[in-house]
Short mmCIF file of C-alpha atoms in Angstrom, two decimals:
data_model
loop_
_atom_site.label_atom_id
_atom_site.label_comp_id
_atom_site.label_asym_id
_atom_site.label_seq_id
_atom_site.Cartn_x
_atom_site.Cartn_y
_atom_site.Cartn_z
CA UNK A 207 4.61 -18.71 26.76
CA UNK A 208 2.44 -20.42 23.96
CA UNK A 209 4.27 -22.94 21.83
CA UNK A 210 3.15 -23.43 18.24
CA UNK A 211 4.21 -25.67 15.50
CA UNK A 212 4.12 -24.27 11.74
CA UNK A 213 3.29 -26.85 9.20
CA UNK A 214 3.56 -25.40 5.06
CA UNK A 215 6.40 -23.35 6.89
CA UNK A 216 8.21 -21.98 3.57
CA UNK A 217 10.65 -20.07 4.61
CA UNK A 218 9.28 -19.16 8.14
CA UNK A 219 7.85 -15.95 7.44
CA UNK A 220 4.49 -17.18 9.39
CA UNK A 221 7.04 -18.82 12.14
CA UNK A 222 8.93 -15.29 12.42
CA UNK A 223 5.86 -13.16 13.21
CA UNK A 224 4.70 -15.45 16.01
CA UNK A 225 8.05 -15.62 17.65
CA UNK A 226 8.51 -12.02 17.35
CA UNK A 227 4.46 -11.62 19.32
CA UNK A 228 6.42 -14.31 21.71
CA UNK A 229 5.60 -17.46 21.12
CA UNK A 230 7.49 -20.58 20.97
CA UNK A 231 8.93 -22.55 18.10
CA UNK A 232 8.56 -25.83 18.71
CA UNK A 233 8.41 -27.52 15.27
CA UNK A 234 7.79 -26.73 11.55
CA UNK A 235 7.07 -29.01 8.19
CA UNK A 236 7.41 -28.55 4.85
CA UNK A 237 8.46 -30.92 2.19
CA UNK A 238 10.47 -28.80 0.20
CA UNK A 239 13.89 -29.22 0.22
CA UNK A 240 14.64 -25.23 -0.17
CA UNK A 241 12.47 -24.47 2.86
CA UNK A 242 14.05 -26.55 5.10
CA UNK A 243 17.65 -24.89 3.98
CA UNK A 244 16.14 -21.35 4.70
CA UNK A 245 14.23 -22.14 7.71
CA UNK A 246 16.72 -24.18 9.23
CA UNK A 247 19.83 -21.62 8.48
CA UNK A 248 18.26 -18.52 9.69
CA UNK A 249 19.60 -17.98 13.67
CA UNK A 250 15.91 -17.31 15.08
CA UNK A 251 14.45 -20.35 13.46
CA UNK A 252 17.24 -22.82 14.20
CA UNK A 253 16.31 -23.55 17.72
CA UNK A 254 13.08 -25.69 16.75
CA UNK A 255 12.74 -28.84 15.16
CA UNK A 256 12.46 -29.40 11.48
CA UNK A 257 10.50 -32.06 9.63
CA UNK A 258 10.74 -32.67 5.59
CA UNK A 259 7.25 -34.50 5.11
CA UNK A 260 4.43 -34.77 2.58
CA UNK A 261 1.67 -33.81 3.40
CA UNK A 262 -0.45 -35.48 0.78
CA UNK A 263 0.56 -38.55 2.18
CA UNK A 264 -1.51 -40.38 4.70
CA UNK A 265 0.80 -41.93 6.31
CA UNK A 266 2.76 -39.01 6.94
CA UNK A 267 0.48 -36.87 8.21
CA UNK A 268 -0.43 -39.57 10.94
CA UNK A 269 3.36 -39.70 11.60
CA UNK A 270 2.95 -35.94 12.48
CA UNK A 271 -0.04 -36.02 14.24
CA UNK A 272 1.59 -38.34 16.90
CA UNK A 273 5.03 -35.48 17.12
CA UNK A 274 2.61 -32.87 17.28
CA UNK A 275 1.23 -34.49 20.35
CA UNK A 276 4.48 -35.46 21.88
CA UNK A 277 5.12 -31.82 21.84
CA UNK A 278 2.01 -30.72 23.53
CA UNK A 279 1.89 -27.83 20.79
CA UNK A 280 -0.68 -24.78 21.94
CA UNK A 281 -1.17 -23.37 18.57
CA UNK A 282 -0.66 -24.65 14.95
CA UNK A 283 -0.51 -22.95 12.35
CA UNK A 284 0.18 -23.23 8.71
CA UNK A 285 -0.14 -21.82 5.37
CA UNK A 286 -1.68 -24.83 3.14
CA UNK A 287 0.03 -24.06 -0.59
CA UNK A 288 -2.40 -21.96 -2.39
CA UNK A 289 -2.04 -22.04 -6.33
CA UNK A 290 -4.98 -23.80 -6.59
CA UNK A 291 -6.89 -20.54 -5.33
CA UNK A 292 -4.66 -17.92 -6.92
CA UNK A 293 -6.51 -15.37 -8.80
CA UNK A 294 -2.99 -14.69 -10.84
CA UNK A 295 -3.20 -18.15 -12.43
CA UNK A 296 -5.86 -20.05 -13.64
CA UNK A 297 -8.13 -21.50 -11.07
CA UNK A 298 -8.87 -24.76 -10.12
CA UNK A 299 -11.17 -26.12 -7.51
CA UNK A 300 -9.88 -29.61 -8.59
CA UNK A 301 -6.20 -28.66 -8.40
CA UNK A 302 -4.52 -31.54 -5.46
CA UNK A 303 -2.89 -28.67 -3.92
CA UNK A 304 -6.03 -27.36 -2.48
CA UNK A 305 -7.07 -30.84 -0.87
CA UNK A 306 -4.38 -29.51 1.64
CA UNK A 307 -6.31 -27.39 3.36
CA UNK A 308 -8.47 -30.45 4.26
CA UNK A 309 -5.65 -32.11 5.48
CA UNK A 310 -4.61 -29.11 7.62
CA UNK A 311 -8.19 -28.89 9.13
CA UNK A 312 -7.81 -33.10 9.96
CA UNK A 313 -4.55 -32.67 11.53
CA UNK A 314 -5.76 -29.76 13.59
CA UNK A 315 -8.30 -31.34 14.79
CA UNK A 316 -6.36 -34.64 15.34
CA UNK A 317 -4.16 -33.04 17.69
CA UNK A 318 -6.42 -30.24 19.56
CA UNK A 319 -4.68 -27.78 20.22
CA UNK A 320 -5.75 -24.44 22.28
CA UNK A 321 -5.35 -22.36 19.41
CA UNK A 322 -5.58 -22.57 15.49
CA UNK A 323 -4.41 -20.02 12.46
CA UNK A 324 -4.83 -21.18 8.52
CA UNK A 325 -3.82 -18.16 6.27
CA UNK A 326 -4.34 -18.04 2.61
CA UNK A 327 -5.30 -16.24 -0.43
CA UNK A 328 -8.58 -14.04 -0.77
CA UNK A 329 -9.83 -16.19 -3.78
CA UNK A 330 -10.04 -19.25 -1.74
CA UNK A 331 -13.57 -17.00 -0.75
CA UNK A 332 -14.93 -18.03 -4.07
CA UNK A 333 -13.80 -21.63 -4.45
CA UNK A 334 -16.22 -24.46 -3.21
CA UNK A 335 -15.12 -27.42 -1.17
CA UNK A 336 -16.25 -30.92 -2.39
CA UNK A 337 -19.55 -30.45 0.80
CA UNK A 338 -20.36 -27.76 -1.94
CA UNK A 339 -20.27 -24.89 0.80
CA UNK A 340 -17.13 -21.88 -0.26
CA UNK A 341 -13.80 -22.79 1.58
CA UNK A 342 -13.78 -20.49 4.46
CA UNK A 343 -17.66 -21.87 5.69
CA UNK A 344 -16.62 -24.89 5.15
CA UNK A 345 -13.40 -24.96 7.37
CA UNK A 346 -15.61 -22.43 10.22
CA UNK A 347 -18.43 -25.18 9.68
CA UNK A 348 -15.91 -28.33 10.19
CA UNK A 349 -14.17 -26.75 13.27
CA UNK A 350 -17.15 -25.54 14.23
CA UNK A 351 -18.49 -29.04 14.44
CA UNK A 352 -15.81 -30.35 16.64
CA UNK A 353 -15.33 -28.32 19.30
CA UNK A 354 -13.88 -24.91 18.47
CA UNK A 355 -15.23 -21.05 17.90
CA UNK A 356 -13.91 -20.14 14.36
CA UNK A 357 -14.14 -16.91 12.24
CA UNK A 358 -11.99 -15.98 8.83
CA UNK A 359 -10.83 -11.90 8.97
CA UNK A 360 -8.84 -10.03 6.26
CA UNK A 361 -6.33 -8.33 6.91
CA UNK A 362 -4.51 -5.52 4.44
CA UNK A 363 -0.64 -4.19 4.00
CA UNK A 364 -1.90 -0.74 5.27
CA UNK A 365 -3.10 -2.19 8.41
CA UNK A 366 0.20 -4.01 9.35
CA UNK A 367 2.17 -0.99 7.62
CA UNK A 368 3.82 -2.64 5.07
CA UNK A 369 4.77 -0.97 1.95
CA UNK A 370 2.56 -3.41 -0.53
CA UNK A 371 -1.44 -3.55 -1.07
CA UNK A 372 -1.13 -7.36 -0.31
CA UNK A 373 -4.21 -8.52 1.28
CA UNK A 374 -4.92 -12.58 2.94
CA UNK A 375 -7.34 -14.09 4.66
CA UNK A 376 -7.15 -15.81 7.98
CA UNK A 377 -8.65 -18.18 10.07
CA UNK A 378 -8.82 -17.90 13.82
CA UNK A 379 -9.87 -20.57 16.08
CA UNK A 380 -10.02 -21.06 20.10
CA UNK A 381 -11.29 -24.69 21.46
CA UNK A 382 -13.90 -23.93 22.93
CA UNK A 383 -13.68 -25.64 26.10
CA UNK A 384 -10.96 -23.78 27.28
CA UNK A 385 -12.71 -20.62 27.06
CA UNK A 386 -15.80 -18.78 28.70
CA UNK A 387 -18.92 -18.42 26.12
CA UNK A 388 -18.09 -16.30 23.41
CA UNK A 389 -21.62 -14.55 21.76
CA UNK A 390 -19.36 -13.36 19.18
CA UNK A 391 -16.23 -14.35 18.46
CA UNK A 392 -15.87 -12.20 14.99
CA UNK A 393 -16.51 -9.01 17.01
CA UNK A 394 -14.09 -9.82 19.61
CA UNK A 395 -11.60 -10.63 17.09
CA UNK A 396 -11.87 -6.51 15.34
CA UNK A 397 -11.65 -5.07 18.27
CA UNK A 398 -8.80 -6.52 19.01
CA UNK A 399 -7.43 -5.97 14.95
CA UNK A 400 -8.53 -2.62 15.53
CA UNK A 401 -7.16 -1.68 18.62
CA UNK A 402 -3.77 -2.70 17.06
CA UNK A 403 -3.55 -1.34 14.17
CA UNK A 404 -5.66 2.14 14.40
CA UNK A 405 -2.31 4.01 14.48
CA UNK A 406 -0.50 2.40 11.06
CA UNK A 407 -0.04 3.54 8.25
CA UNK A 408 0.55 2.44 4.55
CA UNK A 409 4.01 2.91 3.62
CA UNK A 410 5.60 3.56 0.47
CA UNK A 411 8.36 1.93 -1.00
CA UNK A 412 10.59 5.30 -0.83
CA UNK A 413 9.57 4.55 3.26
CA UNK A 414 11.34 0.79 2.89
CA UNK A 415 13.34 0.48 -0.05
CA UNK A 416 14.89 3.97 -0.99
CA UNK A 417 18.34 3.27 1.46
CA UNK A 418 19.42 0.52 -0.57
CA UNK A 419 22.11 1.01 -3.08
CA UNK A 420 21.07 1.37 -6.66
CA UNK A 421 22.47 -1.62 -8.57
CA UNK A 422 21.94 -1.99 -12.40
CA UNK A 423 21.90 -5.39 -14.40
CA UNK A 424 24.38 -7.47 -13.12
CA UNK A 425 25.29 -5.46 -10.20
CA UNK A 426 25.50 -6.00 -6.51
CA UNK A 427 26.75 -8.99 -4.14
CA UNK A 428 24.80 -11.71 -1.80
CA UNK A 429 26.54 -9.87 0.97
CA UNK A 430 27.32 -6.08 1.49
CA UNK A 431 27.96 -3.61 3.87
CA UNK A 432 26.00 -0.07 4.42
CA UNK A 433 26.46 1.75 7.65
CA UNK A 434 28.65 -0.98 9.62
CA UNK A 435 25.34 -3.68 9.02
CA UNK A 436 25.27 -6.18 6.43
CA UNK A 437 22.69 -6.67 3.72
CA UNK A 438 22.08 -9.80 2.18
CA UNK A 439 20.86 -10.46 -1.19
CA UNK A 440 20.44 -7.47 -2.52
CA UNK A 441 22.27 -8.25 -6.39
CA UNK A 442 20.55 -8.40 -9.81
CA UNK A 443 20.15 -10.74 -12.36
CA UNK A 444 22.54 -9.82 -15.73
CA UNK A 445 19.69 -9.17 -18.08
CA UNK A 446 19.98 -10.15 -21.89
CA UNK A 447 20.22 -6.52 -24.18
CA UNK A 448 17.03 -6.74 -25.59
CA UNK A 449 15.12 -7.29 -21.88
CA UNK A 450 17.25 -4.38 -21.04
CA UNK A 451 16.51 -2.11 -23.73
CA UNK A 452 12.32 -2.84 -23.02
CA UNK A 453 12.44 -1.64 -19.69
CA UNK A 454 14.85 1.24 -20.40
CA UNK A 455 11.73 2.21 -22.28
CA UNK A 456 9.42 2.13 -19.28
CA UNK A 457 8.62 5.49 -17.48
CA UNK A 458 7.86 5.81 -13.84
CA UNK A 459 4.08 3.82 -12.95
CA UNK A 460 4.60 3.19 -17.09
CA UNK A 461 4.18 -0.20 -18.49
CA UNK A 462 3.94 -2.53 -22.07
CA UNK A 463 1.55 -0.13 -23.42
CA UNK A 464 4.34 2.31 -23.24
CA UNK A 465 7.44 0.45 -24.73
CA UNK A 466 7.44 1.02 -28.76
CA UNK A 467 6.55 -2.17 -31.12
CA UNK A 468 9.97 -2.28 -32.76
CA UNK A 469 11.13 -3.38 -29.35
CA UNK A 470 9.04 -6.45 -28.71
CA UNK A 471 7.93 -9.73 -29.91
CA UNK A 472 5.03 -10.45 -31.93
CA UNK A 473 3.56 -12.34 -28.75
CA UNK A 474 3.91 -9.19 -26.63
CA UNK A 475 2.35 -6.88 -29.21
CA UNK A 476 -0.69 -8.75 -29.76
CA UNK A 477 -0.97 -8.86 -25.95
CA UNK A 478 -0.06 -5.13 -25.70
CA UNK A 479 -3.08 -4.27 -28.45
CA UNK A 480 -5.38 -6.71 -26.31
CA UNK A 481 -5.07 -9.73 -28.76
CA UNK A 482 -5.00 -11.98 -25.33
CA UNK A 483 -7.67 -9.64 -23.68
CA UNK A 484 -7.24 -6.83 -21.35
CA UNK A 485 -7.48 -7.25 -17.66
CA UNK A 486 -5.27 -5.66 -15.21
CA UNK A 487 -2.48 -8.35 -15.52
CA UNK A 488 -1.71 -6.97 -19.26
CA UNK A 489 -1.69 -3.21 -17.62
CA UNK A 490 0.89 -4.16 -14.99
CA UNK A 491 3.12 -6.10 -17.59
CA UNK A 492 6.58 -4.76 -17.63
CA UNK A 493 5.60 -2.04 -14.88
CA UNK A 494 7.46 0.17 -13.15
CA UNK A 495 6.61 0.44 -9.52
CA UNK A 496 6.48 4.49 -7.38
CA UNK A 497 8.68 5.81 -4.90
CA UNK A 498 5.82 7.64 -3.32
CA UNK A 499 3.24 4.41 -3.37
CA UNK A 500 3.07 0.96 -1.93
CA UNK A 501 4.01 -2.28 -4.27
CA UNK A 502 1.31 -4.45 -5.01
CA UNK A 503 1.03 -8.16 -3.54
CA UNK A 504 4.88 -9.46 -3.90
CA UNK A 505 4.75 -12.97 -5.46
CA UNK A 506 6.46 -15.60 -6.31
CA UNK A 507 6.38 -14.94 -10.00
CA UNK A 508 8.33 -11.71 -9.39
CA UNK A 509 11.36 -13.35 -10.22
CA UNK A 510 9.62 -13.51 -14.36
CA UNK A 511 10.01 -10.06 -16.21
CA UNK A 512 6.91 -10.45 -17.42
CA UNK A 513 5.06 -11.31 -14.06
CA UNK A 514 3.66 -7.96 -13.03
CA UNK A 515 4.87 -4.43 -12.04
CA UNK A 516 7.97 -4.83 -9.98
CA UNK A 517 10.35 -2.88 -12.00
CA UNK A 518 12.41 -0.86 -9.64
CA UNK A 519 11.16 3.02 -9.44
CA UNK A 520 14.85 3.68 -11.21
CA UNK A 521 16.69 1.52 -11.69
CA UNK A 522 16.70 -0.65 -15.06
CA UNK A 523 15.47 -3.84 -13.39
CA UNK A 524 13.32 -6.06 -11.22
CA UNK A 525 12.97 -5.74 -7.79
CA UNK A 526 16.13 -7.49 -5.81
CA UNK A 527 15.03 -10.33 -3.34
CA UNK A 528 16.27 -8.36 -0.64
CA UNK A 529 13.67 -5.46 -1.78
CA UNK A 530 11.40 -7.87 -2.03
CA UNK A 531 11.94 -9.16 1.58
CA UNK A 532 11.75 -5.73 2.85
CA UNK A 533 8.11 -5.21 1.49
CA UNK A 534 7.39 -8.62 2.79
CA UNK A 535 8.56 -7.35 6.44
CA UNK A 536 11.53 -9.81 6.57
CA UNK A 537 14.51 -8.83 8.79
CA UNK A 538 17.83 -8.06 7.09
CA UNK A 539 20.11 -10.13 8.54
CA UNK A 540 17.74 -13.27 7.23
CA UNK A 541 19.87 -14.76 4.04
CA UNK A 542 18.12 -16.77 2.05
CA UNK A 543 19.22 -19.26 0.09
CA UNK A 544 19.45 -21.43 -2.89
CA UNK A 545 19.01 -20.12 -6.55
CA UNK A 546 17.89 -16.55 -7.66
CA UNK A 547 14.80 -18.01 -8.44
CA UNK A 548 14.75 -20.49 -5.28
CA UNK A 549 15.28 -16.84 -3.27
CA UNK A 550 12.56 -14.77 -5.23
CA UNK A 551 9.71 -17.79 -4.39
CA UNK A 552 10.63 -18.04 -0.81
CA UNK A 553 9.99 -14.21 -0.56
CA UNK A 554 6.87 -14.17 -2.75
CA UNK A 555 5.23 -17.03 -0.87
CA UNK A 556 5.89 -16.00 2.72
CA UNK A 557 2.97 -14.80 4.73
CA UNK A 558 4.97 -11.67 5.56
CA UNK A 559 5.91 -11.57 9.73
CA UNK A 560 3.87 -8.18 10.47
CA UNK A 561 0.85 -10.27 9.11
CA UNK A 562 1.33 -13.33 11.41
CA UNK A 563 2.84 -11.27 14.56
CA UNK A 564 -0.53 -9.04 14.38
CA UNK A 565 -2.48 -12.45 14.39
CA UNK A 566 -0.87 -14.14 17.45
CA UNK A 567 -0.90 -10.92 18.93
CA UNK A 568 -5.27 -11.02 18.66
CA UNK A 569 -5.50 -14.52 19.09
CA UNK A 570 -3.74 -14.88 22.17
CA UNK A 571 -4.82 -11.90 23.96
CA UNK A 572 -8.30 -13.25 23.29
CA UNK A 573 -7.59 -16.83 24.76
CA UNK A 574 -5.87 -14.72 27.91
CA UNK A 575 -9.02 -13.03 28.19
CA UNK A 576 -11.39 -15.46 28.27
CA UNK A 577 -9.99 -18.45 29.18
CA UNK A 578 -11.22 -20.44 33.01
#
């Protein structure tokens, strides 16, 4: 069994996956204090060790570099924060939070281990590192250059068959002198993508979602019971009259451009009649999601009405964290914690468990197969 250590751990949804393609938790970081109450009060986490550290600080990281070889870790992995790449905020390839993916390539190579996974958002494709190469060739150049083979895939809901369009890329990376020669290591790699997910399918939310009792504003409990198994926060926020009466206006895959004037604020009608411009995140304001069609990419701005279209298919109201969770592939006996809107950004900024499980699935059968 491979043991890994999960460093930007969130709420563990990267951590989950792996254990579930069975690996072993050895360790996770993360300095947020949230994270470390989810990760650490979830049963299938709670056997590993948990460390609260910044990452942006030197010190720090060498502090984990030494645990991480203490533990003799096989694989790390981590999610390095990613708003500095987000295409649904502004963009900066000066934002700190981005100079973490640097320090997630140092530690990695700091501490060697067989195996290496960095996942993050599709627009890191088109940011440039300081070297003035694009991200992704510049972390396959850098590991590259000490000692490993290294390829970025994407990989899609549909493949993974979760009920969302969400879509992130990945980094893979064997040492390579544990392994035979690999010509190449991308075709390897989707083969063995392919191979395991030829036979999914995209599912719908009516596939994930459509079980789940139909609570209106200020409905629903952090705990309740269907079928002898208990659900956990699956409740709704109590929703102010006029938010209310906006979406009541809202028809199925509907959106701003169909709720009437008299209902909104002179901000939101300029924006509905393209005073802000018009791109695709003014068409999905105040939308109502399908029964019959897949969300698109949950975030962590899904707890904000006005983040995108994650109005329920009926009901008069966002998405609950649990649905949320469920579209994310999290199990429903994990409770997580904190505030509504500490719950609704641990969902939105998990890399969802299918994702990660298909990953160590691919990466490990790989080293298996060609290792001496």
């Amino acid at each position: 069994m491979y043991s890994f250590s999960d460093l930007f751990c969130g709420g563990g949804g990267m951590s989950l996956g792996l254990i579930e393609a069975g690996l072993e938790h050895k360790l996770a970081v993360d300095f947020w204090e949230v994270a470390r109450l989810n990760y650490t009060s979830y049963h299938r986490l709670a056997d590993g060790e948990f460390l609260q550290m910044n990452l942006f600080e030197e010190e720090q990281r060498n502090e984990l570099i030494e645990i991480i070889r203490e533990n003799s870790i096989d694989v790390l992995v981590g999610g390095p924060p990613c708003q500095g790449f987000s295409t649904l905020g502004k963009r900066s390839e000066k934002d700190d939070r981005n100079k973490l993916v640097d320090a997630y390539l140092d530690i990695a190579i700091q501490v060697s281990p067989k195996m290496i996974i960095m996942e993050n958002v599709p627009a890191i494709q088109s940011m440039r590192h300081e070297s003035g190469v694009r991200y992704p060739q510049y972390a396959k150049n850098f590991l590259r250059e000490n000692g490993y083979y290294a390829e970025t895939i994407f990989i899609e809901g549909k493949q993974v068959g979760l009920a969302q369009t969400r879509k992130r890329l990945f980094l893979l990376a064997i040492r390579q002198d544990e392994v035979k020669q690999m010509d190449d290591f991308l075709s390897i790699i989707n083969a063995k993508v392919t191979n395991h997910t030829m036979h999914n399918v995209q599912k719908t939310l009516r596939d994930v979602i459509y079980d789940l009792p139909r609570f209106e504003s200020g409905e629903g409990e952090d705990e309740i019971v269907i079928d002898g198994q208990t659900i956990y926060n699956h409740n709704v926020f109590d929703y102010r009259e006029d938010n209310l009466e906006r979406i009541r206006q809202v028809p199925t895959a509907g959106g701003l451009q169909d709720i009437p004037d008299e209902y909104l604020s002179n901000h939101l009608i300029k924006m509905k009649n393209g005073g802000y411009g018009s791109g695709g995140f003014v068409k999905n304001l105040y939308g109502r999601l399908e029964w019959d069609k897949p969300s698109g990419t949950i975030v962590a701005g899904i707890k904000k009405i006005t983040c995108g279209r994650f109005f329920h298919p009926e009901c008069n109201r966002l998405l609950t964290v649990r649905e949320a969770a469920r579209l994310q592939s999290f199990p429903d006996d994990y409770k997580f914690l904190g505030s509504f809107i500490d719950q609704y950004t641990i969902v939105g900024n998990a890399v969802p468990p299918k994702f990660s499980e298909l990953i160590a699935n691919v990466l490990t059968e790989i080293y298996e197969e060609y290792k001496h």
